[in-house]
Coordinates of C-alpha atoms and ligand atoms in Angstrom, one line a residue:
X117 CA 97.9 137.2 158.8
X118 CA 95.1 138.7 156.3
X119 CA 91.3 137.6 157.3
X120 CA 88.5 137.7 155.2
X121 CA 85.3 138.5 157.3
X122 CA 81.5 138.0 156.8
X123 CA 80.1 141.0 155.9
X124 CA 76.7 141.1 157.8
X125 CA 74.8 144.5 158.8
X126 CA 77.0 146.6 157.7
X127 CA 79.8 145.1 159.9
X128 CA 82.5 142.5 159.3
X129 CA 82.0 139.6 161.7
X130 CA 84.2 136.5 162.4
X131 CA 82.6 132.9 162.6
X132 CA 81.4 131.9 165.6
X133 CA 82.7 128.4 165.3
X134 CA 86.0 130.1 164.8
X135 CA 86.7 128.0 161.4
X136 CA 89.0 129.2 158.9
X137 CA 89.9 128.5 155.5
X138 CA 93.3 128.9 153.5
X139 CA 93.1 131.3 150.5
X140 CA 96.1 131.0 148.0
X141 CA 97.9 132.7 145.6
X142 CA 97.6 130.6 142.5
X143 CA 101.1 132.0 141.1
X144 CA 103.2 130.4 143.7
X145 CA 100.7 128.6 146.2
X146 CA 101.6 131.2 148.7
X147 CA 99.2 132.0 151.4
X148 CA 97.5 135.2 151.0
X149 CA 95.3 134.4 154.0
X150 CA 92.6 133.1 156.3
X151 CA 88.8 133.1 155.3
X152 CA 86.4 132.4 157.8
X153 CA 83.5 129.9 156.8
X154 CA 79.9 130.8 157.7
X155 CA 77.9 128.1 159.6
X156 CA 74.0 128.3 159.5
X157 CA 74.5 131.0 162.4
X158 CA 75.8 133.4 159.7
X159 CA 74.0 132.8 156.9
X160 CA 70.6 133.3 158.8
X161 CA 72.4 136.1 160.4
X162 CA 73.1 137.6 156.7
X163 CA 69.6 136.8 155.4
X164 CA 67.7 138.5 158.6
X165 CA 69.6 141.5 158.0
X166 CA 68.8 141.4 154.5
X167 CA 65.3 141.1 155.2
X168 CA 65.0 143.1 157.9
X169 CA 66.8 145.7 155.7
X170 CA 63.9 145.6 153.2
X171 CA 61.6 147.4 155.8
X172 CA 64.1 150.0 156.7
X173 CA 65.4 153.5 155.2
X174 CA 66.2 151.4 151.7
X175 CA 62.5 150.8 151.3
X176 CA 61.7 154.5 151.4
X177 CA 64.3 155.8 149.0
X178 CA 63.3 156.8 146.1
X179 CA 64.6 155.3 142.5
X180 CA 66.9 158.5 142.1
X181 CA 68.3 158.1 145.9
X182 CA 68.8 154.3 145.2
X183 CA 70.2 155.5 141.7
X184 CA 72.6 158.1 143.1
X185 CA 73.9 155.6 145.7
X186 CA 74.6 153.4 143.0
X187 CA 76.6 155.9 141.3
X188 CA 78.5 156.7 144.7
X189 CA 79.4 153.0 145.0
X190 CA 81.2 153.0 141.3
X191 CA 82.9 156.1 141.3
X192 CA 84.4 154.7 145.0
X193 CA 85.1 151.3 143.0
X194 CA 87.1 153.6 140.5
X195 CA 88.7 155.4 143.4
X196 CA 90.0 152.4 145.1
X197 CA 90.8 150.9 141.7
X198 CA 94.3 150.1 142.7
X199 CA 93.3 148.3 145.6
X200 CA 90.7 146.1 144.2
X201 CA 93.5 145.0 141.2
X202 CA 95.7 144.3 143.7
X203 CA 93.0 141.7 145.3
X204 CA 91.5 140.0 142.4
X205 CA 95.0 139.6 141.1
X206 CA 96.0 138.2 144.1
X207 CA 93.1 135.8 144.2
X208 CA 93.3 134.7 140.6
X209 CA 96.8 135.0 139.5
X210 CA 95.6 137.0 136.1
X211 CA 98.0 139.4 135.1
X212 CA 97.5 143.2 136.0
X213 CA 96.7 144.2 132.8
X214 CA 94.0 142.0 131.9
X215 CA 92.4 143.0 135.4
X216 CA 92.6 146.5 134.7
X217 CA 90.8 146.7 131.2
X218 CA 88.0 143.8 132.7
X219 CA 87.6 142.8 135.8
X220 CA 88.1 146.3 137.5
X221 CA 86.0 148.3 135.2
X222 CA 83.0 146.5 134.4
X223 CA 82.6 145.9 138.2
X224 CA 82.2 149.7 138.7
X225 CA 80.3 150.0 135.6
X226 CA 77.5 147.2 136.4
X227 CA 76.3 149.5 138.9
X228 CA 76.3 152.0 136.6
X229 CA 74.3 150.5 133.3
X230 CA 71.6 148.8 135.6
X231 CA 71.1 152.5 137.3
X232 CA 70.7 154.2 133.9
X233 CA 68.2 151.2 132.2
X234 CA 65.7 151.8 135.0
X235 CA 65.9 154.9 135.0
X236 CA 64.5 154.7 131.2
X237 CA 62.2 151.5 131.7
X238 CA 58.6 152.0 131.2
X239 CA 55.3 150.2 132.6
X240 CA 52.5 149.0 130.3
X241 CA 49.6 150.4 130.4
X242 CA 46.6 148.8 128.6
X243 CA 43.2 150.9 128.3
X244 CA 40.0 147.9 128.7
X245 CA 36.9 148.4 126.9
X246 CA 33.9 147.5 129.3
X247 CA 30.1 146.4 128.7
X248 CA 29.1 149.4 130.4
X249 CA 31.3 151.5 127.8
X250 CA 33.2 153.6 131.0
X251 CA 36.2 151.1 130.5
X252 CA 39.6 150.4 133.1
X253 CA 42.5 151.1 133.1
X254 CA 45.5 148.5 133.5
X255 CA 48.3 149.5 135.3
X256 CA 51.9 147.6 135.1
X257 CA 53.7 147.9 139.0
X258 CA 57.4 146.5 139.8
X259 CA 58.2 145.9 143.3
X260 CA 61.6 144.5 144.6
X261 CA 61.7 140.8 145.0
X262 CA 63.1 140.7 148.4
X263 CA 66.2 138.9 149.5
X264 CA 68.1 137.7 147.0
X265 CA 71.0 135.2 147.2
X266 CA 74.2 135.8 144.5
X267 CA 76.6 132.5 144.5
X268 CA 79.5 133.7 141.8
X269 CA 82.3 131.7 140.5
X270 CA 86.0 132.6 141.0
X271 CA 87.1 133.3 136.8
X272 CA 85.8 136.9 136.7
X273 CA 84.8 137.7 140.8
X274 CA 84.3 141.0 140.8
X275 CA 82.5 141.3 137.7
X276 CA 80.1 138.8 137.9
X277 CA 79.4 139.4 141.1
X278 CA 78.6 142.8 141.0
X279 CA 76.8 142.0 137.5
X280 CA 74.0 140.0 139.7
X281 CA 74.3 142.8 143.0
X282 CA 74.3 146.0 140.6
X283 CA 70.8 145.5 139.1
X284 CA 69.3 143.6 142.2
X285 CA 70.2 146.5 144.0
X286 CA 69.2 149.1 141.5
X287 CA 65.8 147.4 141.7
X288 CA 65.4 147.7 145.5
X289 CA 66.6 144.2 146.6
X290 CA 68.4 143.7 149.0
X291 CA 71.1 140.7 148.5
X292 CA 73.4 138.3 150.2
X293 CA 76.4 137.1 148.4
X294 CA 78.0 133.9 148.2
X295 CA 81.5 134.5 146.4
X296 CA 83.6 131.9 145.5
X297 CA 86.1 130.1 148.0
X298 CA 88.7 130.7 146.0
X299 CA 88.6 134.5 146.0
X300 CA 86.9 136.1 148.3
X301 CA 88.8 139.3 148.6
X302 CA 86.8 141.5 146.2
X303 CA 83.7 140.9 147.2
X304 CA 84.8 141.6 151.2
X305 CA 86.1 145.0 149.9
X306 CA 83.4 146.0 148.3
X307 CA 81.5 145.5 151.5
X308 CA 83.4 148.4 152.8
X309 CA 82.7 150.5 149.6
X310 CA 79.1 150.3 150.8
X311 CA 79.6 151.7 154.1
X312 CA 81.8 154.6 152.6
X313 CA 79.3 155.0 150.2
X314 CA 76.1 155.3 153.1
X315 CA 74.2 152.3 151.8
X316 CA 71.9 151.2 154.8
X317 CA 73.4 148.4 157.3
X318 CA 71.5 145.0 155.8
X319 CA 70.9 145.7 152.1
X320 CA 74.4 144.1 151.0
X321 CA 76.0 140.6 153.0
X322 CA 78.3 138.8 152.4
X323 CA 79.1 135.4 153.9
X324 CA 82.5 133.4 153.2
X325 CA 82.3 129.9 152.6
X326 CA 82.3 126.5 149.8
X327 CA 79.1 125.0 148.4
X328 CA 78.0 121.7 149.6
X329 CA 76.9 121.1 153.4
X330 CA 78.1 125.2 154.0
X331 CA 77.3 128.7 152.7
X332 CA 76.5 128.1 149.8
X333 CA 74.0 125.5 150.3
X334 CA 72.7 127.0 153.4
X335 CA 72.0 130.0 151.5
X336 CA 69.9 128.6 149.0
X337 CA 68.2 126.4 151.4
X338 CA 67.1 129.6 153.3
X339 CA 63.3 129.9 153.3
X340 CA 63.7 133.6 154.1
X341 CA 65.6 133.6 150.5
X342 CA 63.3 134.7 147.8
X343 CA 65.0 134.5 145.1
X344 CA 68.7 132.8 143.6
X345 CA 70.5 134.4 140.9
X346 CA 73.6 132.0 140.3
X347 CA 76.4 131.8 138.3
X348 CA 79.1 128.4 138.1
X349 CA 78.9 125.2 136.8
X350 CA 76.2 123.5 135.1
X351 CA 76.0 120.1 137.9
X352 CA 76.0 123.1 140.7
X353 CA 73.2 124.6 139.1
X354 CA 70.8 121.8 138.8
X355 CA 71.4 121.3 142.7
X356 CA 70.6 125.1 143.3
X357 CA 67.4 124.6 141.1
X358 CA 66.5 121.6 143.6
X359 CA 66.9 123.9 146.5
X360 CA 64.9 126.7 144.9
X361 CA 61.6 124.2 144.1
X362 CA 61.4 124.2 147.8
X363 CA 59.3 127.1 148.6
X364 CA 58.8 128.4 144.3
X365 CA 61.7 130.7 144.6
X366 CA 63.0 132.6 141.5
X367 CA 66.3 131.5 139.8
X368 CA 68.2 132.7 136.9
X369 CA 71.3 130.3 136.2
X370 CA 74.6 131.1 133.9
X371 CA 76.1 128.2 133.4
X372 CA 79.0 126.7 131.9
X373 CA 79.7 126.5 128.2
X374 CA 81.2 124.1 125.5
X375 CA 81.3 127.2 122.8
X376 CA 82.1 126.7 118.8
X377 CA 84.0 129.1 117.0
X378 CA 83.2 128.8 113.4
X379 CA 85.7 130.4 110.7
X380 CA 84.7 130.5 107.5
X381 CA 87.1 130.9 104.6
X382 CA 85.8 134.6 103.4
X383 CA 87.0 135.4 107.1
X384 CA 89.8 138.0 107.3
X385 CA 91.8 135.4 108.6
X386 CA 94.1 137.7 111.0
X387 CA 91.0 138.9 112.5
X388 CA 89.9 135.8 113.3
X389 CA 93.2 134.4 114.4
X390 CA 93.0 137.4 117.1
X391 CA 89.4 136.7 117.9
X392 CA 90.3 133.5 118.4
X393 CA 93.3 133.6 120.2
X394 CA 91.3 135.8 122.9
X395 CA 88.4 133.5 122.8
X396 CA 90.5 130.4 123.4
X397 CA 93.3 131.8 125.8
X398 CA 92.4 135.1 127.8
X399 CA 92.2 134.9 131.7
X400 CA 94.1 130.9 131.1
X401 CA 90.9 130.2 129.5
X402 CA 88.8 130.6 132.4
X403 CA 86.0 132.6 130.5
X404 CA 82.7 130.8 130.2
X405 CA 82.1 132.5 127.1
X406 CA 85.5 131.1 126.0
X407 CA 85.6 128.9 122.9
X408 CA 87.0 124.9 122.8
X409 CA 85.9 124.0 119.7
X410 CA 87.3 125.4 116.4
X411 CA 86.5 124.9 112.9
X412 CA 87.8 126.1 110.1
X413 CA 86.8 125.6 106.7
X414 CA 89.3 123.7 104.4
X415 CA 90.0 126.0 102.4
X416 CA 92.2 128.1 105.3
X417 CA 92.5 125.4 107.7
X418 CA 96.4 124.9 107.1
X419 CA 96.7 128.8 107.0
X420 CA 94.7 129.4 110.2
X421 CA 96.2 126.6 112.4
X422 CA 99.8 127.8 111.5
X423 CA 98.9 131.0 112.7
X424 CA 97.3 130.0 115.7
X425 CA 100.2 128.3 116.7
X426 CA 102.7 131.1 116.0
X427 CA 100.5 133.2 117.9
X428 CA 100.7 131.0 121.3
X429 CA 104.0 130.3 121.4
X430 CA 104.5 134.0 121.8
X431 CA 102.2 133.9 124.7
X432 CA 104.1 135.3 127.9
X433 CA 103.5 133.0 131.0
X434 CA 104.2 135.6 134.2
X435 CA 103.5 137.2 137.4
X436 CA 100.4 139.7 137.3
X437 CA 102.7 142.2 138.2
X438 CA 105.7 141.1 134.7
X439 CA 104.9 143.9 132.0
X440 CA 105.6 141.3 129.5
X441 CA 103.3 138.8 130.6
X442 CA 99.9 138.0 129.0
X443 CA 99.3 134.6 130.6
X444 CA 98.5 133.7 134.2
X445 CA 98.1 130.6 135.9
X446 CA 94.9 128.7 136.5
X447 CA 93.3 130.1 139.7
X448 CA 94.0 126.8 141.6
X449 CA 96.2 123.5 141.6
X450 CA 92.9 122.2 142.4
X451 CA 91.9 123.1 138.9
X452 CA 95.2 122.9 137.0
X453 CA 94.7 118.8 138.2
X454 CA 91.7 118.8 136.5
X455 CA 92.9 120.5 132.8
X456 CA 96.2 118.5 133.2
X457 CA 93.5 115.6 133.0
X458 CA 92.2 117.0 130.2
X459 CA 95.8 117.3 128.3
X460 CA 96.3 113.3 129.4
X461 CA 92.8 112.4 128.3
X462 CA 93.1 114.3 124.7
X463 CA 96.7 111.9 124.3
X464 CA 94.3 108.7 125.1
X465 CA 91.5 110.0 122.9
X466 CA 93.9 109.8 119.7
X467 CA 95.1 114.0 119.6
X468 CA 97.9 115.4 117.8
X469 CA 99.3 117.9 120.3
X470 CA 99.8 120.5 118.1
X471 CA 101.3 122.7 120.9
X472 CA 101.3 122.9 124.2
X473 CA 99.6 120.6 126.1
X474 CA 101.5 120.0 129.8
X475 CA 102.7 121.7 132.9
X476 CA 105.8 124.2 132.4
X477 CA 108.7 125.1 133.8
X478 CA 108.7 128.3 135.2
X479 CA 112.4 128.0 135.6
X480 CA 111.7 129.2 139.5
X481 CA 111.3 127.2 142.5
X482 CA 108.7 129.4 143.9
X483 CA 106.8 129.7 140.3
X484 CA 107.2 125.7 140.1
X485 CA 104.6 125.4 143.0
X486 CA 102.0 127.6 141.5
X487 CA 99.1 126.4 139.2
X488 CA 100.8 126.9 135.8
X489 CA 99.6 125.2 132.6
X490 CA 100.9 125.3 129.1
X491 CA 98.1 127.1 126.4
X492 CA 97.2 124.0 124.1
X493 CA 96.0 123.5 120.7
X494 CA 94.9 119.7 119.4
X495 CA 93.7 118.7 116.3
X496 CA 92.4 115.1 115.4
X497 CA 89.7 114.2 117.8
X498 CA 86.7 112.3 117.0
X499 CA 83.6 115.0 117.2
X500 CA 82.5 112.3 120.5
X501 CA 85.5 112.5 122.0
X502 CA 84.8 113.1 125.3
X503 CA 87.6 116.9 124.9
X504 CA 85.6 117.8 122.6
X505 CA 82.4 117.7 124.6
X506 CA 82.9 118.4 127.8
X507 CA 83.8 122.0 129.1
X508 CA 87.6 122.3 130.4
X509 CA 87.6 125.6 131.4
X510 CA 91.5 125.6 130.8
X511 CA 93.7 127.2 128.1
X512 CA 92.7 125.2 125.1
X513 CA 91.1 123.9 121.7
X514 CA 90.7 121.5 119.6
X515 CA 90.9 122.8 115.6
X516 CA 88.8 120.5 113.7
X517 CA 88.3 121.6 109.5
X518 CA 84.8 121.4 107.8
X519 CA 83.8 121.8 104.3
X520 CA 80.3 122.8 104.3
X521 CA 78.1 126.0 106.0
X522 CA 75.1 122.9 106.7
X523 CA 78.2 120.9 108.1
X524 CA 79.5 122.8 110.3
X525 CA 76.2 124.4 111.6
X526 CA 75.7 120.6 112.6
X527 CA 78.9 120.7 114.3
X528 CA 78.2 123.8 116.6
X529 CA 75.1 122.3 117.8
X530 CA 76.0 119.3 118.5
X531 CA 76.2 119.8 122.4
X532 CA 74.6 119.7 125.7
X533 CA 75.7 123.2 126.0
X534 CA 74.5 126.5 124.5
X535 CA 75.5 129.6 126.0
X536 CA 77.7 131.4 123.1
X537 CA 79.3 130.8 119.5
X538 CA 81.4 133.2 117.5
X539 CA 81.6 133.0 113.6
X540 CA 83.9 134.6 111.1
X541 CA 83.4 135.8 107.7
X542 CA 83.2 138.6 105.8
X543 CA 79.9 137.6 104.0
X544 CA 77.1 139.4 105.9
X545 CA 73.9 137.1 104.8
X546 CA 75.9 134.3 105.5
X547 CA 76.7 135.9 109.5
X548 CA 73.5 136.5 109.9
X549 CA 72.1 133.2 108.2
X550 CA 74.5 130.2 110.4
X551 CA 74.5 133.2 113.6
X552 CA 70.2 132.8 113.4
X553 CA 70.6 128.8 113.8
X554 CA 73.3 128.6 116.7
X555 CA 71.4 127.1 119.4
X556 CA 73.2 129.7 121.7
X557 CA 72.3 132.5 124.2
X558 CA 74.9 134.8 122.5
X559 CA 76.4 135.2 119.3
X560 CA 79.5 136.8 117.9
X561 CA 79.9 138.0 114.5
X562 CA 83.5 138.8 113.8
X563 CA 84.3 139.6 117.5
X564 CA 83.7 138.1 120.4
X565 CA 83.1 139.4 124.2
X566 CA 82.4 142.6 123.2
X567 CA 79.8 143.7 125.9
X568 CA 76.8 145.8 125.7
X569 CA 74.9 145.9 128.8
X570 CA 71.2 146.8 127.7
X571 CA 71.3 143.4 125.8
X572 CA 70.1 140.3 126.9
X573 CA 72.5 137.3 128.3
X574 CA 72.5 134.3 129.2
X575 CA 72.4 130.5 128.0
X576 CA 70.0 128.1 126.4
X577 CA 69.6 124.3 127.1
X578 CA 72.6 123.3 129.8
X579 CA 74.2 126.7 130.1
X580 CA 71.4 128.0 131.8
X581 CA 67.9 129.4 132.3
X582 CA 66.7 132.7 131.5
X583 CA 68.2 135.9 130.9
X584 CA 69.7 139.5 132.8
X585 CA 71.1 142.4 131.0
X586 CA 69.0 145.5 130.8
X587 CA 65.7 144.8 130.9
X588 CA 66.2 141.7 131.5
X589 CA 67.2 142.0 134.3
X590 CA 64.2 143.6 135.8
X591 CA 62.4 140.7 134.5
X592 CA 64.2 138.9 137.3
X593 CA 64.7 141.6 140.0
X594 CA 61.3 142.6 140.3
X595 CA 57.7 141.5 140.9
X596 CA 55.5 142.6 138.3
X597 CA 52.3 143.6 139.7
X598 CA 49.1 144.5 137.3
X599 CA 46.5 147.5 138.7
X600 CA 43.3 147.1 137.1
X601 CA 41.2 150.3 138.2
X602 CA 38.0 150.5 136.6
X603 CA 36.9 153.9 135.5
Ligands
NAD134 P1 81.0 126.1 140.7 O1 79.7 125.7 140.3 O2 81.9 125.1 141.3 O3 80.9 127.2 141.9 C1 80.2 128.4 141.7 C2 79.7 128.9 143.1 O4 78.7 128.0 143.5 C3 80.8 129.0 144.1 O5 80.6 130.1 144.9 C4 80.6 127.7 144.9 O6 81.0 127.7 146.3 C5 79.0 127.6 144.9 N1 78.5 126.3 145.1 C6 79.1 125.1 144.8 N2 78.3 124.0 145.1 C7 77.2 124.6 145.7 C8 76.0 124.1 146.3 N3 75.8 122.8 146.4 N4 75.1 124.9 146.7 C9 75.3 126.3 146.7 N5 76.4 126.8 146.2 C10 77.3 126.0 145.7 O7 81.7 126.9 139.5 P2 83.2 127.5 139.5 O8 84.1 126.4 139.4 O9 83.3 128.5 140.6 O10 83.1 128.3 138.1 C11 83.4 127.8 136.9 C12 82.1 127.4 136.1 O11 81.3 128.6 136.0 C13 82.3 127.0 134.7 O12 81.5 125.9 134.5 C14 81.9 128.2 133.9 O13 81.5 127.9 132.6 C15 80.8 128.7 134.7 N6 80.6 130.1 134.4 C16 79.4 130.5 133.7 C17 79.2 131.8 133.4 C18 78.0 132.3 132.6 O14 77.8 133.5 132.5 N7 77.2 131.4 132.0 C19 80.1 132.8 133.8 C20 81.3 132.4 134.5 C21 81.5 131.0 134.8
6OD135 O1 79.9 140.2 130.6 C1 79.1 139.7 131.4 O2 78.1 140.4 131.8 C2 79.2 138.3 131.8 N1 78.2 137.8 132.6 C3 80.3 137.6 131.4 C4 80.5 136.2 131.7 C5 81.7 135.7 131.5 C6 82.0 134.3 131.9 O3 83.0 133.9 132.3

């Protein structure tokens, strides 16, 4: 039976109270294998390392030693690709395709973009005019922050896991990670990456666990912490943010998302049909980024939703490993219970199924067991309806037509949420004019995850607080220090 370990000074270490969790294969509920769950032993274990590790040989290295090592950890990422597909696909059920253009790459490449943008970063300097006319000189100074904890979610593992360890590493942090319960087997690997790669026992740990009244809570708790960088759900994050009050500690939270996509009828309409179709239905809908609510404008509403629709039911629901396939489960029966609550509660709300919108079958005992749910389009809600506002996280949307840019601007905003928004038309000034009012962290004119990482991301009002990405980043990662030296 496979176990995943804590990953603590450079070793892998069981729990001392010897408990175990089950990790499952979403595709068929099959057991991949036993995780242990860290107690407060292992977490303060993890954090001492990590702070002990802050005085060792990763304090001395200079930015182009940490910068090389970085390097060294994602060109072994990309040398073990095969191994690390093999994992999250395991973990998540997504099919090997999607895995391999995503997930895989961008978690070798987050070490890689955070290297290369602090290479390149400059400190202010400002020159002060004095009363005795000799002047001082101001002098801008980053340190690391210390120990940083990185909780991650379980729809992109690897990715957003290494998008919080890259650049806190890059800036001399040294981290302890948190990775979701429901896939842990990334993260653990990459724990051996970082002894292959010679990166000092301490500076990355990783402890197994689930939130409440376990690792993750005793992780943010830790007073030794000294900063959180999270990523999950919204509720999750206000209880993190509690935790971090105690003792002032840093947070930057990416939360979840209720996103609009907004087609206009100047759109090229099979673009956006594409555009959409990812933004509604890649990875079963588990992207945060993803979008739930559609509108269309009238005038190609009947055009657009037709197409929509042809377009899902040629969605192939498979095995990571089926050629053919371009739809995965959901990563849990845990979570397929809660969208299947979703498809019932859109029926009560009043919503014309317009496809979709249950459990299949997979037409295979074993597939019958694992967490497969149909991709769903509705139309017909009420804009309160409670589908329309709160975030599913499955594979699904409501299409909802509009008449009017001032309308449908209204529309979009109206939600707790605001972490992205994509909009589709082929009339620039009107892109840029409805993009500039979406009260949203991120905004996509005809496209939509398409990833630059020197630019800034993250969410306003209930999808988060502040920002990472380039610069960013170092905003977070560091302590910036001002030397004034008169002259
Ligand atoms: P979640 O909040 O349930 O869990 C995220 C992580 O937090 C897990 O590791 C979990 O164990 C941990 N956790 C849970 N309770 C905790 C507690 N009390 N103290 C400390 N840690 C705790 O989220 P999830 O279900 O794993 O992920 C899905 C959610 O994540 C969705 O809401 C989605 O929108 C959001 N998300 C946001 C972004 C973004 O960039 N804004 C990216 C991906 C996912
Ligand atoms: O691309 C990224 O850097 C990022 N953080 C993506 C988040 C996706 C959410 O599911």
């Amino acid at each position: 039976m496979k176990e995943f370990r804590h990953f603590i000074n450079g070793q892998f270490v069981s729990s001392a109270s010897g408990k175990t969790f089950e990790n499952r294969n979403p595709v068929d509920n099959s057991l991949i294998g036993l995780v242990h769950e860290a107690g407060r032993e292992e977490v303060d274990a993890a954090v001492a390392a990590a702070k002990q590790a802050l005085k060792g040989p990763w304090a001395k290295y200079s930015q182009a030693k940490r910068i090389e090592l970085l390097n060294k950890v994602a060109d072994r990422i990309n040398e073990r690709f095969e191994e690390f597909l093999v994992a999250e696909c395991l973990d998540t059920g997504k099919p090997r395709h999607i895995a391999s253009h995503i997930d895989i790459p961008r978690g070798a490449a987050n070490f890689k973009a955070f290297s290369e943008t602090l290479a390149n970063h400059p400190t202010e300097s400002f020159r002060l005019d004095t009363p005795d006319g000799k002047g001082a000189i101001n002098m801008g100074h980053r340190t690391p922050k210390g120990v940083i904890a990185v909780i991650s979610p379980w729809n992109l593992p690897l990715l957003l896991m290494t998008w919080k360890v890259g650049p806190a590493m890059a800036c001399g942090n040294t981290v302890v990670v948190k990775p979701s319960e429901e896939t842990p087997a990334t993260t653990t690997l990459l724990g051996e990456v970082m002894n292959e790669c010679g990166v000092p026992a301490g500076v990355f740990n990783v402890v197994h666990g689930f939130g409440p009244d376990s690792a993750g809570a005793f992780l943010t708790e830790h007073k030794d912490v000294d900063a959180i960088t999270f990523t999950g759900e919204t509720r999750t994050g206000e209880i993190i943010m509690k935790a971090a009050a105690c003792g002032l500690r840093n947070i930057s939270l990416e939360c979840g998302g209720k996103n609009p996509g907004i087609v206009f009828d100047d759109c090229d309409i099979e673009k956006a049909v594409e555009g959409t179709m990812r933004s509604a239905f890649v990875n079963c809908g588990q992207v945060c980024l993803g979008t739930e609510r559609v509108y269309v404008q009238r005038g190609v509403y009947d055009q657009f939703l037709a197409r929509m629709k042809e377009e899902v039911a040629k969605l192939k629901l498979g095995r990571p490993e089926d050629p053919d396939a371009n739809f995965g489960p959901l990563v849990s029966l845990e979570h397929r219970d809660k969208v299947a609550y979703y498809y019932g509660l859109a029926k009560e709300e009043g919503a014309t199924v317009e496809i979709g919108g249950g459990i299949p079958d997979m037409g295979d005992a074993e597939l019958n067991q694992g967490a497969w749910i149909e991709p769903t389009i509705w139309t017909g809600l009420a804009d309160n309806a409670r589908v329309v506002r709160e975030e599913i996280f499955g594979p699904c949307c409501h299409i909802r037509p509009f008449d009017t840019e001032e309308e449908v601007i209204a529309l979009a905003n109206d939600t707790d949420y605001g972490l992205a928004a994509a909009i589709w038309t082929e009339n620039s000034a009107r892109a840029i004019r409805v993009g500039e009012q979406m009260e949203a962290g991120i905004v996509w004119i005809n496209s939509w995850f398409l990833r630059d990482l020197r630019t800034a991301f993250g969410g306003a009002k209930q999808s988060g607080i502040g920002r990472e990405g380039g610069v960013h980043g170092l905003e977070f990662y560091t302590e910036l220090k001002n030397i004034c030296i008169k002259l």
